Short mmCIF file of C-alpha atoms and ligand atoms in Angstrom, two decimals:
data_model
loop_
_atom_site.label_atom_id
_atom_site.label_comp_id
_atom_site.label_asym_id
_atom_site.label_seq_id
_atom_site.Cartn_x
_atom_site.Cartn_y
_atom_site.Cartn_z
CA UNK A 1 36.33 89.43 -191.71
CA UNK A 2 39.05 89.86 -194.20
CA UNK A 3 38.41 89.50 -198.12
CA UNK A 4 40.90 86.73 -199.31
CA UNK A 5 42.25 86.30 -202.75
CA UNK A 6 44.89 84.61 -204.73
CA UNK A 7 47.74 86.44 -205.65
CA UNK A 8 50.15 83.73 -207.02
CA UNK A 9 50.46 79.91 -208.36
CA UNK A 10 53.04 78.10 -209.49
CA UNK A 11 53.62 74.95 -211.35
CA UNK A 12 56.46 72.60 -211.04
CA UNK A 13 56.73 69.94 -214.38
CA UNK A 14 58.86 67.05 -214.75
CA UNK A 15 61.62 66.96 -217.11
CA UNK A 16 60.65 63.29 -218.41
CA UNK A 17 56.90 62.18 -219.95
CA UNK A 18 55.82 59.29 -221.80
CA UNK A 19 53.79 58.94 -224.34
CA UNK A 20 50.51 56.89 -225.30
CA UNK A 21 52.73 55.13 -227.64
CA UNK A 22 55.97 54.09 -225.12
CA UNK A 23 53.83 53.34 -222.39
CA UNK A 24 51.93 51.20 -224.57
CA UNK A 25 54.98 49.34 -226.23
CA UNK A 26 55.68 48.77 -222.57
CA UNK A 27 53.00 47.59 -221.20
CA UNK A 28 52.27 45.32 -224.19
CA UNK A 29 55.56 43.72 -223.62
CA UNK A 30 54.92 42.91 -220.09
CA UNK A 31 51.56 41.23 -221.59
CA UNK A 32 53.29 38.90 -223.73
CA UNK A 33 56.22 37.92 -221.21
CA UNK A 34 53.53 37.74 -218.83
CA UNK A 35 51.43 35.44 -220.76
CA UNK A 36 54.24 33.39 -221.86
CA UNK A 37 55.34 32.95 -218.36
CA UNK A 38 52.19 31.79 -217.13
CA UNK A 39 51.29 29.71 -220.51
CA UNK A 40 50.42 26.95 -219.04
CA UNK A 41 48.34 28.01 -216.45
CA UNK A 42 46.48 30.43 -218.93
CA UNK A 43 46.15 26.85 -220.84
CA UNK A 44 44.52 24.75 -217.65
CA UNK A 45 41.91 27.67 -217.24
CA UNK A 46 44.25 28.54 -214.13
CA UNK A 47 44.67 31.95 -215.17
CA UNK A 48 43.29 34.37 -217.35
CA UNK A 49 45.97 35.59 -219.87
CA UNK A 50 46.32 39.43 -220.13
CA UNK A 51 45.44 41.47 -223.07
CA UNK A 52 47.09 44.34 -224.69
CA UNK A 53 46.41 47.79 -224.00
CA UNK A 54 46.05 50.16 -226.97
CA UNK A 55 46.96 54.26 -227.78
CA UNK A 56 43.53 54.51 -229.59
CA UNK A 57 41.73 53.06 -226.79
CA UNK A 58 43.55 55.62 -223.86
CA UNK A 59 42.56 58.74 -226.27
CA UNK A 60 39.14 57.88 -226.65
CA UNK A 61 38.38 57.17 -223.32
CA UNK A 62 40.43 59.65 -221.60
CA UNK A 63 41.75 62.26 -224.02
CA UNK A 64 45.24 61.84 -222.08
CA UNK A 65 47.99 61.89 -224.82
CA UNK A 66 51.15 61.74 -222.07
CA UNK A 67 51.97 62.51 -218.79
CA UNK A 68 54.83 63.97 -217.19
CA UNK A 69 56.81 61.57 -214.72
CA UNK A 70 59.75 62.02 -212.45
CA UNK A 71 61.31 58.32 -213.82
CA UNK A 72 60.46 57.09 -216.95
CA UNK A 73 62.74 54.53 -216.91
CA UNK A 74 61.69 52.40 -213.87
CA UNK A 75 58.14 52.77 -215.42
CA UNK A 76 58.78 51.90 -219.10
CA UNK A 77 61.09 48.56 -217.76
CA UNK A 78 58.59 45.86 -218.55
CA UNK A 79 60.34 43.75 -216.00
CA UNK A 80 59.94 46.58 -213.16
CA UNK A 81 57.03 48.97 -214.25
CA UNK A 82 57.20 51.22 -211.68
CA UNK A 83 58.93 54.16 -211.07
CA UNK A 84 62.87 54.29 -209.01
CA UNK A 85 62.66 56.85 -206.52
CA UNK A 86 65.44 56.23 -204.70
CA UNK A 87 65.44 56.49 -200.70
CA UNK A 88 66.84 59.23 -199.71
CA UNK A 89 68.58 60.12 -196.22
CA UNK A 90 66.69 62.24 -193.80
CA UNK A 91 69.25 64.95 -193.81
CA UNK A 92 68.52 65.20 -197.82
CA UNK A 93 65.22 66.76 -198.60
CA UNK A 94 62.37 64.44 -199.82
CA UNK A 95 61.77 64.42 -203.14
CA UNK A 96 57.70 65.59 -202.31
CA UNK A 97 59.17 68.10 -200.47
CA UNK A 98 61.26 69.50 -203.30
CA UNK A 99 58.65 69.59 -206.07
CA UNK A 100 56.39 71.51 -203.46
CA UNK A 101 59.01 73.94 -203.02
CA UNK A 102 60.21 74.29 -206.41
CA UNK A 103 56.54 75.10 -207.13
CA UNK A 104 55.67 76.87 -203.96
CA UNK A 105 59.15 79.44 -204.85
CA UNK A 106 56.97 80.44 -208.35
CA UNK A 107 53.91 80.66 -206.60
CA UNK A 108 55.89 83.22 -204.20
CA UNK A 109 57.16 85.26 -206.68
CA UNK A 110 54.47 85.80 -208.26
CA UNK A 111 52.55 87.44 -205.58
CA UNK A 112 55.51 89.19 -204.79
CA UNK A 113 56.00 87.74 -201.98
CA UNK A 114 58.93 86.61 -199.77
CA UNK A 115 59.42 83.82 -197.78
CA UNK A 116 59.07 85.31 -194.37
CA UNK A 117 55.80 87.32 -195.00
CA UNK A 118 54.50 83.84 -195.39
CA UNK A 119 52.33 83.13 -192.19
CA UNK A 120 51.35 79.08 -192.71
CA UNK A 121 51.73 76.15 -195.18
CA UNK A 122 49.66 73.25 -196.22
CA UNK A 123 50.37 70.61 -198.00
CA UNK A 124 47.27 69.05 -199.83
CA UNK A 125 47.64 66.04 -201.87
CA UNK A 126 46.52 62.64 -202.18
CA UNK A 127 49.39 60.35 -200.82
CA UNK A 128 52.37 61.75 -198.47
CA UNK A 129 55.25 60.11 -199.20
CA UNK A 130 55.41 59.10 -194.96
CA UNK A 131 53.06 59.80 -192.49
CA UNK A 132 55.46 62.18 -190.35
CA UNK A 133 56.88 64.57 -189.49
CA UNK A 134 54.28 66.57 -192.27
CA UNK A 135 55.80 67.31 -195.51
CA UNK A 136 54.44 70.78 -194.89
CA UNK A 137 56.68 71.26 -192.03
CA UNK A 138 59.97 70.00 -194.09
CA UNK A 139 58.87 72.34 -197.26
CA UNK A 140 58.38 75.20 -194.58
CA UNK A 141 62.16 74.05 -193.47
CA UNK A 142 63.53 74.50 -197.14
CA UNK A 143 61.76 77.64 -197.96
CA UNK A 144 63.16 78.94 -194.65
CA UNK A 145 59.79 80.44 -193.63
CA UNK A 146 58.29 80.64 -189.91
CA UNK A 147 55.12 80.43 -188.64
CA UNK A 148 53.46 76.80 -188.84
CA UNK A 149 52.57 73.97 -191.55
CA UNK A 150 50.74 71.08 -191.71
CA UNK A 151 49.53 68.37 -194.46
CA UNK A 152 45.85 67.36 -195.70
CA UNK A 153 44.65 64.92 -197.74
CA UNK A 154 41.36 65.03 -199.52
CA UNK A 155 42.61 62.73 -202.45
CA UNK A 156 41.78 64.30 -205.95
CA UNK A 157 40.25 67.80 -204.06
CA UNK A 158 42.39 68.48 -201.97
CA UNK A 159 43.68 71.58 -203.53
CA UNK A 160 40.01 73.43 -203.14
CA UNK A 161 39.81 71.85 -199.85
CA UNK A 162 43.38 73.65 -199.14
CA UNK A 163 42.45 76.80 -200.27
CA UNK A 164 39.27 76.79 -198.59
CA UNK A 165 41.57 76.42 -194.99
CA UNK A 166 43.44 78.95 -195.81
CA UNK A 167 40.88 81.45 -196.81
CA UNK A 168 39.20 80.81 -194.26
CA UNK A 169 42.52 81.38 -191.59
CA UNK A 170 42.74 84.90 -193.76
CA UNK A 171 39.09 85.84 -193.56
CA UNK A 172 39.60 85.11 -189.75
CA UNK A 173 42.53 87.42 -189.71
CA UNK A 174 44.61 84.38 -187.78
CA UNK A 175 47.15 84.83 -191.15
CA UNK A 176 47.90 87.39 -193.94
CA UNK A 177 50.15 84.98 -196.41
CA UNK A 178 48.82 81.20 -196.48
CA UNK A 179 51.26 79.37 -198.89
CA UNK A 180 49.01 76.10 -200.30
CA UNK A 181 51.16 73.51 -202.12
CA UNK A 182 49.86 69.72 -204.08
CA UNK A 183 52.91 67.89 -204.89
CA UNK A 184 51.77 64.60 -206.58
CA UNK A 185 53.64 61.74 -207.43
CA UNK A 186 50.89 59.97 -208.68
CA UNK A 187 53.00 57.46 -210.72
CA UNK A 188 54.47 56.26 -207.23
CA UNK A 189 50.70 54.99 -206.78
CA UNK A 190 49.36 54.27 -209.77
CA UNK A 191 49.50 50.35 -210.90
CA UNK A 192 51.19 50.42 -214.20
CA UNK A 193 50.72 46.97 -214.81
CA UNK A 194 46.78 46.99 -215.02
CA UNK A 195 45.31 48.07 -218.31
CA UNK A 196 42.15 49.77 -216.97
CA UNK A 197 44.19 52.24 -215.21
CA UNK A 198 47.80 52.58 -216.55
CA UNK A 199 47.42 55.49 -218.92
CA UNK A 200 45.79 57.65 -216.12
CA UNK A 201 48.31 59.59 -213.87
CA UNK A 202 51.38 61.71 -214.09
CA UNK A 203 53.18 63.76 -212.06
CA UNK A 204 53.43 67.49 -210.92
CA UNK A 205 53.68 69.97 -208.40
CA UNK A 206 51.56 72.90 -208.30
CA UNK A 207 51.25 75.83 -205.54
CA UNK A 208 49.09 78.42 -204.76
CA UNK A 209 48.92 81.67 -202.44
CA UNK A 210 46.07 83.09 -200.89
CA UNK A 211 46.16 86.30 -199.00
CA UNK A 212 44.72 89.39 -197.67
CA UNK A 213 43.35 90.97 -200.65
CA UNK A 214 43.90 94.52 -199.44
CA UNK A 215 47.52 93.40 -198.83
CA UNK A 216 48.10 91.81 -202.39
CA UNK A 217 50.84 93.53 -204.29
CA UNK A 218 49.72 92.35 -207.70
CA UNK A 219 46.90 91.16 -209.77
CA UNK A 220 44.81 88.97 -207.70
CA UNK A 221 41.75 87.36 -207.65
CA UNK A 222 39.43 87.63 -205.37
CA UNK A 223 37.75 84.51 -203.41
CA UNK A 224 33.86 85.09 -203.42
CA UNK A 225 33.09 81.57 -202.14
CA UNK A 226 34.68 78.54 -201.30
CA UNK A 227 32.28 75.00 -200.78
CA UNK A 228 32.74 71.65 -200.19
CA UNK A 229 31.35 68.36 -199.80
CA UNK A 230 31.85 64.80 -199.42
CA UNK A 231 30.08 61.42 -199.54
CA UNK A 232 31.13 58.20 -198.63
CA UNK A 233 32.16 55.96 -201.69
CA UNK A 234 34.84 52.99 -201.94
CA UNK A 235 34.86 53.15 -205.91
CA UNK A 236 37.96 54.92 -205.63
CA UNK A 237 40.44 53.79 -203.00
CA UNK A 238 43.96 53.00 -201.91
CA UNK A 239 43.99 50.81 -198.76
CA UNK A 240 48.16 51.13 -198.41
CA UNK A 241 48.80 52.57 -194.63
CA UNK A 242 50.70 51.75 -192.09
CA UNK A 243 48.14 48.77 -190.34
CA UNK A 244 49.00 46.64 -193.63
CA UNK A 245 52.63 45.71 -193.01
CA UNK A 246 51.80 42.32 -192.58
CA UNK A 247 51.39 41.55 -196.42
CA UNK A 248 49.90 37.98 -195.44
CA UNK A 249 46.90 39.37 -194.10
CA UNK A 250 45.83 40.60 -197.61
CA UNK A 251 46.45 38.28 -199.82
CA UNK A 252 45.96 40.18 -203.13
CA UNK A 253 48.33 43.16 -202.83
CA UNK A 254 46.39 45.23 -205.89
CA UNK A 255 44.25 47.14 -203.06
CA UNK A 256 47.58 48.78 -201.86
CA UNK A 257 47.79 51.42 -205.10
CA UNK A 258 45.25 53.17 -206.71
CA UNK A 259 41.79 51.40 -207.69
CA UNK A 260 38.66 52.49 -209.15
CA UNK A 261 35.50 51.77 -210.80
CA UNK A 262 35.93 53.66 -213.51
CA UNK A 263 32.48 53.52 -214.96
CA UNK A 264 30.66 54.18 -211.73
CA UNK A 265 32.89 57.06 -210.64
CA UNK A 266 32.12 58.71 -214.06
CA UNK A 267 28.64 58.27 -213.76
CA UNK A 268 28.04 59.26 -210.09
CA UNK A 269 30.28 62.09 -209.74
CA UNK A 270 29.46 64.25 -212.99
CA UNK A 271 25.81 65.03 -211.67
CA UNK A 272 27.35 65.44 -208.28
CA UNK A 273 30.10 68.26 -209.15
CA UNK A 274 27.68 70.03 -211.80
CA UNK A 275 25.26 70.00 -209.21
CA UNK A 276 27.67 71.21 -206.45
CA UNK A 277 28.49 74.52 -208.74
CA UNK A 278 25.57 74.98 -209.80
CA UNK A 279 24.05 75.38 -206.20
CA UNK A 280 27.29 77.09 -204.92
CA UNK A 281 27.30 79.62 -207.70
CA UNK A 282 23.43 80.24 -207.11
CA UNK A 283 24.01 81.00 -203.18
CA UNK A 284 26.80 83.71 -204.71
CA UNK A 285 23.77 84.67 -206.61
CA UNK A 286 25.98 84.03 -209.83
CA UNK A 287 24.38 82.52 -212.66
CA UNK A 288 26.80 79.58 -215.04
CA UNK A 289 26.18 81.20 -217.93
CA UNK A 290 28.14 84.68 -216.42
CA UNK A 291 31.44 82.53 -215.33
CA UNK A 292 33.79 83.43 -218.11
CA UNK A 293 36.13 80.49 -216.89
CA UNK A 294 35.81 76.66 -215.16
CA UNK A 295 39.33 75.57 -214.15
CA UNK A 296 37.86 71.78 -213.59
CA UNK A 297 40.14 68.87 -212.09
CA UNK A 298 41.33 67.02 -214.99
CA UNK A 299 40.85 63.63 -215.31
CA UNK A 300 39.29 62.79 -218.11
CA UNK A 301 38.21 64.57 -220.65
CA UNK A 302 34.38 63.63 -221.00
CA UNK A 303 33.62 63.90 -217.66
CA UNK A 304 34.86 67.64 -218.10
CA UNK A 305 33.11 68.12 -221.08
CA UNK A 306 29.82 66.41 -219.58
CA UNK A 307 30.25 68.56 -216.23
CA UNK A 308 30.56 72.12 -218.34
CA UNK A 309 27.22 70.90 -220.40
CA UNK A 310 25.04 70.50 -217.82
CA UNK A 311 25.89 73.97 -216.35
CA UNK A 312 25.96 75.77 -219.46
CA UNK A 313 22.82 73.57 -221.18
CA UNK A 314 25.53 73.24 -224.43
CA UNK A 315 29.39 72.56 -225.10
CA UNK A 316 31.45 74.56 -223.57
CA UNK A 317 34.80 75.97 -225.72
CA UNK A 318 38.25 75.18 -224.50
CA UNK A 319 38.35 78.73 -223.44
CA UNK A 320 34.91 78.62 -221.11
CA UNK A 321 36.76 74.95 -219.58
CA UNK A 322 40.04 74.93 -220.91
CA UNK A 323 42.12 71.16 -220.91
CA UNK A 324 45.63 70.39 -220.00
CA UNK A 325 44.76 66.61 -219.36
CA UNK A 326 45.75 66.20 -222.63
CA UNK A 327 49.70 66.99 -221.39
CA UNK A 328 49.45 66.26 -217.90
CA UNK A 329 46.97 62.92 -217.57
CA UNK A 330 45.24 63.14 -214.36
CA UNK A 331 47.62 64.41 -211.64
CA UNK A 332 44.99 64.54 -208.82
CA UNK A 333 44.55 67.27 -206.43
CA UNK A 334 46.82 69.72 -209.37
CA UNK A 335 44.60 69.02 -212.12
CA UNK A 336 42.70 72.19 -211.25
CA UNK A 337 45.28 74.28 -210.39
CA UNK A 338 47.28 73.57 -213.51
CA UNK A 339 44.37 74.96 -215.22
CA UNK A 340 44.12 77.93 -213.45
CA UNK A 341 47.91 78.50 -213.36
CA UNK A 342 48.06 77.84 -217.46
CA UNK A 343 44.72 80.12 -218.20
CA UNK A 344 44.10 82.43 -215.87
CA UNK A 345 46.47 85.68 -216.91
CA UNK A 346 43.96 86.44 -219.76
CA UNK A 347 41.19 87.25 -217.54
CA UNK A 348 39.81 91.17 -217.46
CA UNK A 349 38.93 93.00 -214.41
CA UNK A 350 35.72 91.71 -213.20
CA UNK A 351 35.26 88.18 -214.80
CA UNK A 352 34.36 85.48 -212.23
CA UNK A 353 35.79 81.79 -212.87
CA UNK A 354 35.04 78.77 -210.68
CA UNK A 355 38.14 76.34 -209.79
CA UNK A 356 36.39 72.73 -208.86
CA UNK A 357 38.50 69.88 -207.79
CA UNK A 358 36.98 65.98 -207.64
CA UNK A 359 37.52 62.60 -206.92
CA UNK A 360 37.97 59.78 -204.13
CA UNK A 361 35.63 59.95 -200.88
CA UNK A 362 33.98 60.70 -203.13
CA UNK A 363 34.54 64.92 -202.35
CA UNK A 364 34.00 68.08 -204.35
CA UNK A 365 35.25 71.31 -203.73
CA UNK A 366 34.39 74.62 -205.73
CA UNK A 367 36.42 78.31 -205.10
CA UNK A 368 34.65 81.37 -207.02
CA UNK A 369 36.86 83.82 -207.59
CA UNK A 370 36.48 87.34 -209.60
CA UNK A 371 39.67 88.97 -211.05
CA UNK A 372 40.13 92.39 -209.56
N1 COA B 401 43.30 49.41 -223.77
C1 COA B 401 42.36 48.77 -224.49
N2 COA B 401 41.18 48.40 -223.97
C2 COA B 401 40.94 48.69 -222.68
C3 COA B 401 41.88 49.34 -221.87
C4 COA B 401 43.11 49.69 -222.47
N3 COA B 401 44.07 50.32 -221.78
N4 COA B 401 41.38 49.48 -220.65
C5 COA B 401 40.16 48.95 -220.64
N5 COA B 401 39.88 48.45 -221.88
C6 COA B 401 38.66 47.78 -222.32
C7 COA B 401 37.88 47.22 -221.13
O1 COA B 401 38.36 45.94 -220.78
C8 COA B 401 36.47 47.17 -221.67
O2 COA B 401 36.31 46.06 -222.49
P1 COA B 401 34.91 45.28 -222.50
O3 COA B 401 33.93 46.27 -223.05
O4 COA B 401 35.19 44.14 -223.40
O5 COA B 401 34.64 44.90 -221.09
C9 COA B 401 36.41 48.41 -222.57
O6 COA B 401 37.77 48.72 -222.91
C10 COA B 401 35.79 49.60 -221.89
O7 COA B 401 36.40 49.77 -220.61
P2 COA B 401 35.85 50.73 -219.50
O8 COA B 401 36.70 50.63 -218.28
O9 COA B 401 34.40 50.53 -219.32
O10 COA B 401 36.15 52.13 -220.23
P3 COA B 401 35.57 53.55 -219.98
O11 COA B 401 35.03 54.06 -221.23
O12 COA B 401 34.72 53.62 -218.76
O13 COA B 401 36.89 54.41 -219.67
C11 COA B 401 38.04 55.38 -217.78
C12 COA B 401 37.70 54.13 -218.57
C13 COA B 401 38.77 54.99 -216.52
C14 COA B 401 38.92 56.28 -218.63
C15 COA B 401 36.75 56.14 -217.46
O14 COA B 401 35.79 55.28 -216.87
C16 COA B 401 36.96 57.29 -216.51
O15 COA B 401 37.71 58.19 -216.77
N6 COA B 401 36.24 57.34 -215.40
C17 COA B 401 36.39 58.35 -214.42
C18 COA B 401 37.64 58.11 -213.73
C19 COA B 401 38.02 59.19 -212.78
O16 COA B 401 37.81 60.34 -212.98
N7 COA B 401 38.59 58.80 -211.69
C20 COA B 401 39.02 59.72 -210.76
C21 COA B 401 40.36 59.32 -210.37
S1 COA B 401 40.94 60.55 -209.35
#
């Protein structure tokens, strides 16, 4: 068995974001056409009119201030509100694809890497963009590197569920370079036109490598334990796949993009994920209180605060569980990774952090690592 680490991440951001404030104008003006519109109905009892959103409401509940996007305009247009991604042609590459690599070519050069030491990709994020071929395989393509790829999806986790594949491919010795990339284009999936939900995602790209540690060139750190979990749960869900074509059979088309129970999911997964460290840390025989760092998925800021709490038994600072929701808004499977990427370089030689990513399935992932 080889000792794996991470040697590199990197970070793709969108040029455009939107604030609390235009995405509420926005969404407030689709309210009152929409209610206009449908006045009469609304008047019979027909229909329920629809009420405003509000910037003090988002912050409070979610601590998101704005999220990055790659088109604000499609979202913003109160007669469209979502985003226009063009189609592209298949000889162009997909616009997944070239976040990931944009990302995944940072990622590489900060391990010092080059394309061609890299043994295997895998793309890990909540929605690809088509079901084949994978977007791994394309981003391999573009990066020009060999070897093989292939694409996961473990919703909101699936970046600790990525790195725990290709830890464990290193450990095994089947590869020395595993390149992990999330691109999410969570506004692609996210209903803009439903109040509960609007202000929650944005979009990134994030990447990480994982190698042999006695390999790495640079500073690394070092993977003491990766563990994960799942159980069954539809309070987060997104029924859109390729058995739903025929847009008769469902009637209500709202199940086709992002859904949740908001409440429920805050309640049942905190306990879960504090739980899951706490017990993963304790089989590392590691103790909360020594983890200088938790690099938690971000998306929402209580549930962060709540999870650091009950493994610390008080408040954590923003150093011990630092926050980029703030910037970002939830941007699934990255969350945690944009953490790590953002606060990680402080670290000294010996301090142990815990990356966790959360969310749909409901799943949980934790990676200890220890800077060497
Ligand atoms: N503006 C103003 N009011 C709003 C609103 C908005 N955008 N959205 C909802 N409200 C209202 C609700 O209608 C409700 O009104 P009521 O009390 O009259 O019924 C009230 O505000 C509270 O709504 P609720 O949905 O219960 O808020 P909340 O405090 O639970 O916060 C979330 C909502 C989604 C931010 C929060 O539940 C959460 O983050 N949960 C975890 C989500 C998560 O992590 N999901 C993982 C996805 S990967």
């Amino acid at each position: 068995m080889f000792q794996a680490a991470i040697t590199g991440t990197g970070l793709f951001t969108p040029s455009q974001s939107i604030s609390n404030e235009e995405l509420v104008a926005s969404f407030n003006e689709y309210v009152r056409r929409y209610n206009e519109e449908h006045a009469a109905e609304i008047a019979s009892g027909e229909l329920v009119a629809l009420a405003e959103s509000s910037v003090e409401f988002i912050e409070k509940a979610s601590g998101i201030k704005q999220r990055y996007v790659l088109d604000r305009e499609g979202i913003l247009d109160p007669a469209r509100m979502y985003p226009r991604l063009e189609p592209r042609p298949n000889e162009e590459l997909s616009v997944m694809a070239e976040i990931a690599v944009a990302a995944a070519r940072e990622a590489l050069a900060r391990a010092g890497r080059s394309v061609d030491e890299v043994d295997g990709i895998i793309c890990a994020a909540s929605n690809m963009q088509r079901a084949y071929p994978a977007m791994a395989i394309e981003v391999q393509n573009a990066l020009g590197a060999k070897g093989w790829a292939f694409d996961m999806n473990v919703a909101c986790s699936s970046a600790t569920f990525g790195i725990e594949q290709a830890a464990n491919t290193v450990r095994a010795g089947g590869a020395k370079v595993v390149l992990m990339v999330n691109p999410e284009i969570c506004s692609a999936h996210l209903e803009w036109r439903d109040r509960d939900c609007h202000f929650i995602f944005g979009d990134v790209a994030t990447a990480v490598v994982v190698e042999r540690a006695d390999l790495a060139k640079g500073e690394r750190f070092d993977i003491l334990g990766t563990r994960l979990a799942t159980v069954f749960s539809n309070n987060i869900r997104n029924n859109k796949g390729f058995l739903n074509r025929c847009e008769d059979r469902w009637g209500d088309l709202r199940d086709q993009l992002f859904v949740q129970e908001g409440r429920k999911v805050f309640k049942e997964v905190c306990p879960m994920v504090a739980e899951h460290i706490a017990t993963h840390l304790q089989s590392l025989e590691l103790a909360p209180a020594g983890v200088k760092r938790f690099w938690l998925h971000q998306a929402n800021l209580a549930m962060n605060l709540l999870i650091a709490k009950r493994l610390l038994d008080r408040d954590p600072t923003p150093e011990e569980a630092p926050v980029i929701l703030d910037r970002y808004a939830n941007t699934s499977s990255a969350g945690s990774i944009i953490a790590f990427h953002l606060h990680s370089s402080d670290l000294a030689r010996g301090d142990v952090g815990v990356i966790s990513s959360f969310g749909a399935g409901y799943s949980v992932g934790s990676v200890v690592v220890r800077k060497a």
